[in-house]
Tab-separated table of C-alpha atoms in Angstrom:
chain	number	residue	atom	x	y	z
J	1	SER	CA	0.000	0.000	0.000
J	2	GLN	CA	1.197	3.536	-0.713
J	3	GLN	CA	2.342	5.464	2.364
J	4	GLY	CA	4.083	8.477	0.899
J	5	GLU	CA	2.388	10.990	-1.316
J	6	GLU	CA	4.501	13.521	-3.166
J	7	ASP	CA	3.232	16.950	-4.042
J	8	PRO	CA	3.138	18.361	-6.650
J	9	GLN	CA	2.844	15.503	-9.132
J	10	ALA	CA	4.735	17.578	-11.677
J	11	LEU	CA	6.842	20.728	-11.478
J	12	SER	CA	8.439	22.760	-14.270
J	13	ILE	CA	10.877	25.593	-13.461
J	14	GLN	CA	13.616	27.606	-15.111
J	15	GLU	CA	17.238	26.617	-14.698
J	16	GLY	CA	18.749	28.420	-11.729
J	17	GLU	CA	15.503	28.576	-9.761
J	18	ASN	CA	14.855	26.595	-6.606
J	19	ALA	CA	12.555	23.579	-6.625
J	20	THR	CA	10.569	22.384	-3.627
J	21	MET	CA	8.796	19.045	-3.395
J	22	ASN	CA	6.732	17.775	-0.512
J	23	CYS	CA	5.968	14.341	0.848
J	24	SER	CA	3.205	13.426	3.261
J	25	TYR	CA	2.885	10.053	4.931
J	26	LYS	CA	0.360	8.293	7.102
J	27	THR	CA	2.021	6.319	9.893
J	28	SER	CA	4.960	6.863	12.216
J	29	ILE	CA	8.402	6.253	10.719
J	30	ASN	CA	11.956	5.244	11.587
J	31	ASN	CA	13.360	7.252	8.715
J	32	LEU	CA	12.409	8.875	5.425
J	33	GLN	CA	14.488	8.650	2.287
J	34	TRP	CA	14.492	10.667	-0.934
J	35	TYR	CA	15.468	9.095	-4.241
J	36	ARG	CA	15.872	10.457	-7.764
J	37	GLN	CA	15.116	8.552	-10.950
J	38	ASN	CA	16.067	9.563	-14.459
J	39	SER	CA	16.560	7.609	-17.627
J	40	GLY	CA	20.325	7.964	-17.537
J	41	ARG	CA	21.195	6.821	-14.021
J	42	GLY	CA	18.150	4.909	-12.801
J	43	LEU	CA	17.069	5.181	-9.162
J	44	VAL	CA	19.626	6.894	-6.945
J	45	HIS	CA	19.532	7.484	-3.194
J	46	LEU	CA	19.775	11.170	-2.256
J	47	ILE	CA	19.267	11.643	1.481
J	48	LEU	CA	18.111	9.639	4.497
J	49	ILE	CA	16.674	11.600	7.422
J	50	ARG	CA	15.881	9.870	10.709
J	51	SER	CA	12.754	10.521	12.726
J	52	ASN	CA	14.713	12.425	15.402
J	53	GLU	CA	16.252	14.786	12.843
J	54	ARG	CA	14.580	17.952	11.587
J	55	GLU	CA	16.831	19.027	8.745
J	56	LYS	CA	19.613	17.597	6.632
J	57	HIS	CA	21.786	19.017	3.858
J	58	SER	CA	23.726	17.446	1.015
J	59	GLY	CA	25.259	19.821	-1.515
J	60	ARG	CA	22.392	21.707	-3.168
J	61	LEU	CA	19.799	19.518	-1.462
J	62	ARG	CA	18.025	20.368	1.772
J	63	VAL	CA	15.521	18.003	3.388
J	64	THR	CA	13.264	18.858	6.289
J	65	LEU	CA	11.134	16.513	8.345
J	66	ASP	CA	8.134	17.419	10.509
J	67	THR	CA	6.967	14.287	12.298
J	68	SER	CA	4.075	16.133	13.965
J	69	LYS	CA	2.638	16.913	10.529
J	70	LYS	CA	3.898	13.643	9.011
J	71	SER	CA	5.522	15.540	6.176
J	72	SER	CA	8.893	16.165	4.565
J	73	SER	CA	10.164	18.568	1.952
J	74	LEU	CA	13.035	18.378	-0.504
J	75	LEU	CA	14.545	21.655	-1.686
J	76	ILE	CA	16.909	21.765	-4.644
J	77	THR	CA	18.682	25.111	-4.895
J	78	ALA	CA	20.086	26.648	-8.089
J	79	SER	CA	18.536	23.943	-10.264
J	80	ARG	CA	20.376	22.539	-13.284
J	81	ALA	CA	19.194	20.710	-16.391
J	82	ALA	CA	20.671	17.515	-14.926
J	83	ASP	CA	18.176	17.753	-12.037
J	84	THR	CA	15.364	16.856	-14.460
J	85	ALA	CA	14.044	13.591	-13.025
J	86	SER	CA	11.324	12.025	-10.908
J	87	TYR	CA	11.786	12.370	-7.174
J	88	PHE	CA	10.397	9.796	-4.734
J	89	CYS	CA	10.078	9.750	-0.989
J	90	ALA	CA	10.156	6.406	0.757
J	91	THR	CA	9.317	5.839	4.384
J	92	ASP	CA	10.575	3.147	6.709
J	93	PRO	CA	7.856	2.514	9.271
J	94	PRO	CA	8.816	1.012	12.649
J	95	GLY	CA	7.984	-2.653	12.492
J	96	GLY	CA	9.517	-4.035	15.663
J	97	ASP	CA	11.148	-6.789	13.660
J	98	SER	CA	13.777	-7.133	10.960
J	99	ASN	CA	11.448	-6.126	8.178
J	100	TYR	CA	12.449	-2.680	6.979
J	101	GLN	CA	10.188	-2.491	3.976
J	102	LEU	CA	10.277	0.956	2.419
J	103	ILE	CA	6.895	2.354	1.417
J	104	TRP	CA	7.159	4.459	-1.752
J	105	GLY	CA	5.148	7.379	-3.083
J	106	ALA	CA	4.242	7.910	-6.739
J	107	GLY	CA	6.867	10.633	-7.224
J	108	THR	CA	7.166	14.238	-8.365
J	109	LYS	CA	8.245	14.761	-11.951
J	110	LEU	CA	10.612	17.740	-12.100
J	111	ILE	CA	11.475	19.417	-15.394
J	112	ILE	CA	14.193	22.063	-15.546
J	113	LYS	CA	13.833	24.352	-18.544
J	114	PRO	CA	17.023	25.869	-19.994
E	1	GLU	CA	32.901	0.199	-6.128
E	2	ALA	CA	30.897	-1.832	-8.648
E	3	GLY	CA	27.167	-1.195	-8.593
E	4	VAL	CA	24.213	-3.551	-8.707
E	5	ALA	CA	24.197	-5.520	-11.945
E	6	GLN	CA	21.053	-6.779	-13.652
E	7	SER	CA	20.369	-8.727	-16.815
E	8	PRO	CA	18.819	-8.689	-19.262
E	9	ARG	CA	18.088	-4.983	-19.706
E	10	TYR	CA	15.095	-5.577	-21.965
E	11	LYS	CA	12.843	-8.557	-22.566
E	12	ILE	CA	9.803	-9.043	-24.765
E	13	ILE	CA	7.741	-12.207	-24.339
E	14	GLU	CA	4.263	-13.414	-25.139
E	15	LYS	CA	1.708	-14.002	-22.418
E	16	ARG	CA	1.890	-17.429	-20.800
E	17	GLN	CA	5.617	-17.667	-21.513
E	18	SER	CA	8.174	-17.709	-18.726
E	19	VAL	CA	11.023	-15.283	-18.047
E	20	ALA	CA	13.880	-14.985	-15.561
E	21	PHE	CA	15.829	-11.983	-14.352
E	22	TRP	CA	19.239	-12.029	-12.701
E	23	CYS	CA	20.750	-9.681	-10.135
E	24	ASN	CA	24.231	-9.381	-8.668
E	25	PRO	CA	24.229	-7.035	-5.644
E	26	ILE	CA	27.042	-4.881	-4.323
E	27	SER	CA	29.656	-7.044	-2.650
E	28	GLY	CA	29.064	-7.418	1.065
E	29	HIS	CA	25.473	-6.183	1.037
E	30	ALA	CA	23.322	-8.404	3.209
E	31	THR	CA	19.920	-7.243	2.018
E	32	LEU	CA	18.585	-7.693	-1.512
E	33	TYR	CA	15.277	-6.414	-2.867
E	34	TRP	CA	13.228	-7.017	-5.990
E	35	TYR	CA	10.802	-4.282	-6.994
E	36	GLN	CA	8.222	-3.965	-9.734
E	37	GLN	CA	7.744	-0.472	-11.141
E	38	ILE	CA	4.845	0.257	-13.460
E	39	LEU	CA	5.127	3.386	-15.591
E	40	GLY	CA	4.148	6.497	-13.638
E	41	GLN	CA	4.215	4.778	-10.257
E	42	GLY	CA	6.690	4.304	-7.460
E	43	PRO	CA	8.482	0.980	-6.972
E	44	LYS	CA	6.497	-1.811	-5.338
E	45	LEU	CA	8.451	-4.293	-3.237
E	46	LEU	CA	8.024	-7.883	-4.401
E	47	ILE	CA	10.485	-9.668	-2.147
E	48	GLN	CA	13.237	-8.857	0.335
E	49	PHE	CA	16.110	-11.180	1.257
E	50	GLN	CA	18.346	-10.902	4.279
E	51	ASN	CA	21.428	-12.922	3.297
E	52	ASN	CA	19.777	-15.963	1.712
E	53	GLY	CA	16.591	-15.938	3.767
E	54	VAL	CA	13.285	-14.317	2.786
E	55	VAL	CA	12.270	-11.428	5.070
E	56	ASP	CA	9.174	-10.226	3.224
E	57	ASP	CA	7.371	-11.644	0.207
E	58	SER	CA	3.890	-10.467	1.117
E	59	GLN	CA	3.363	-8.688	-2.225
E	60	LEU	CA	4.839	-11.417	-4.425
E	61	PRO	CA	2.170	-13.158	-6.549
E	62	LYS	CA	3.360	-16.588	-5.528
E	63	ASP	CA	1.182	-18.439	-8.023
E	64	ARG	CA	3.356	-17.122	-10.849
E	65	PHE	CA	6.410	-15.378	-9.362
E	66	SER	CA	9.324	-17.047	-7.604
E	67	ALA	CA	12.685	-15.803	-6.426
E	68	GLU	CA	15.787	-17.201	-4.841
E	69	ARG	CA	19.072	-15.857	-3.574
E	70	LEU	CA	21.936	-18.233	-4.070
E	71	LYS	CA	24.485	-18.464	-1.225
E	72	GLY	CA	23.373	-15.034	-0.042
E	73	VAL	CA	24.781	-13.300	-3.127
E	74	ASP	CA	23.180	-13.435	-6.616
E	75	SER	CA	19.441	-13.622	-7.041
E	76	THR	CA	16.991	-14.641	-9.729
E	77	LEU	CA	13.365	-13.641	-10.148
E	78	LYS	CA	11.140	-15.796	-12.337
E	79	ILE	CA	7.686	-15.282	-13.780
E	80	GLN	CA	5.795	-18.318	-15.034
E	81	PRO	CA	3.395	-17.907	-16.774
E	82	ALA	CA	3.525	-14.208	-17.604
E	83	LYS	CA	0.426	-12.040	-17.905
E	84	LEU	CA	-0.068	-8.775	-19.770
E	85	GLU	CA	-0.202	-6.869	-16.459
E	86	ASP	CA	3.332	-8.030	-15.635
E	87	SER	CA	4.683	-5.513	-18.156
E	88	ALA	CA	6.851	-3.261	-16.006
E	89	VAL	CA	10.421	-2.490	-15.031
E	90	TYR	CA	11.868	-4.963	-12.547
E	91	LEU	CA	14.419	-3.376	-10.259
E	92	CYS	CA	16.920	-5.083	-8.043
E	93	ALA	CA	18.444	-3.202	-5.120
E	94	SER	CA	20.815	-4.034	-2.312
E	95	SER	CA	21.713	-2.413	0.968
E	96	GLN	CA	24.334	-2.913	3.639
E	97	ASP	CA	21.602	-4.105	5.968
E	98	SER	CA	17.902	-3.568	6.517
E	99	GLY	CA	17.035	0.078	7.142
E	100	TYR	CA	20.013	1.495	5.236
E	101	GLU	CA	19.967	3.339	1.918
E	102	GLN	CA	19.333	1.129	-1.079
E	103	TYR	CA	21.428	0.965	-4.229
E	104	PHE	CA	19.552	0.123	-7.394
E	105	GLY	CA	20.493	-1.675	-10.570
E	106	PRO	CA	19.501	-0.354	-14.020
E	107	GLY	CA	16.406	-2.542	-14.124
E	108	THR	CA	14.919	-4.931	-16.660
E	109	ARG	CA	12.113	-3.580	-18.819
E	110	LEU	CA	9.667	-6.423	-19.455
E	111	THR	CA	7.021	-6.206	-22.153
E	112	VAL	CA	4.396	-8.949	-22.272
E	113	THR	CA	2.411	-9.088	-25.531
């Protein structure tokens, strides 16, 4: 079943602008992960943020997590054409056992216009 | 570091035929995953292995899909017989352990006609 829901479904911006994508989820989590998928490099892990963290940075990426609102956002600053891709959030709900099945959203399709 | 390898990259078969996909994970990764991704959707977990044992196969259609992980390394996923709705990209991923970031292979695009 789908836990994460990305918003918007699609986003088109000019190169150099910032892009913000949101993810909402339904149950409590151990961590939340963001992935990028494009035709050239397939699915690539971007950032993992744990439930006790509020913000995390990696290069031009900034992820925030608000567990009270069950939501996360991914900000890409100074976007580039190479950022054109689909972005997925995946949540790892606490299971109390060894099963760490990630629950994936349907993704946000980001297009960077030159 | 070598990534996750998958083969074949593309496969076209007729319905009711069988097909097998192969995956070689990153060396030393204990956890291996098979996902099905239908166009426009996020990946759906089919089966998760921890070393050579199955952790979760709750979404694997066991009447037609089977998977094994040999000696806790390579894995194969088989569909027999295939249906039209099995047309999708099949992704293999591995991680150091459960709960860690996953590394994905390039996927196999399956078309069932």
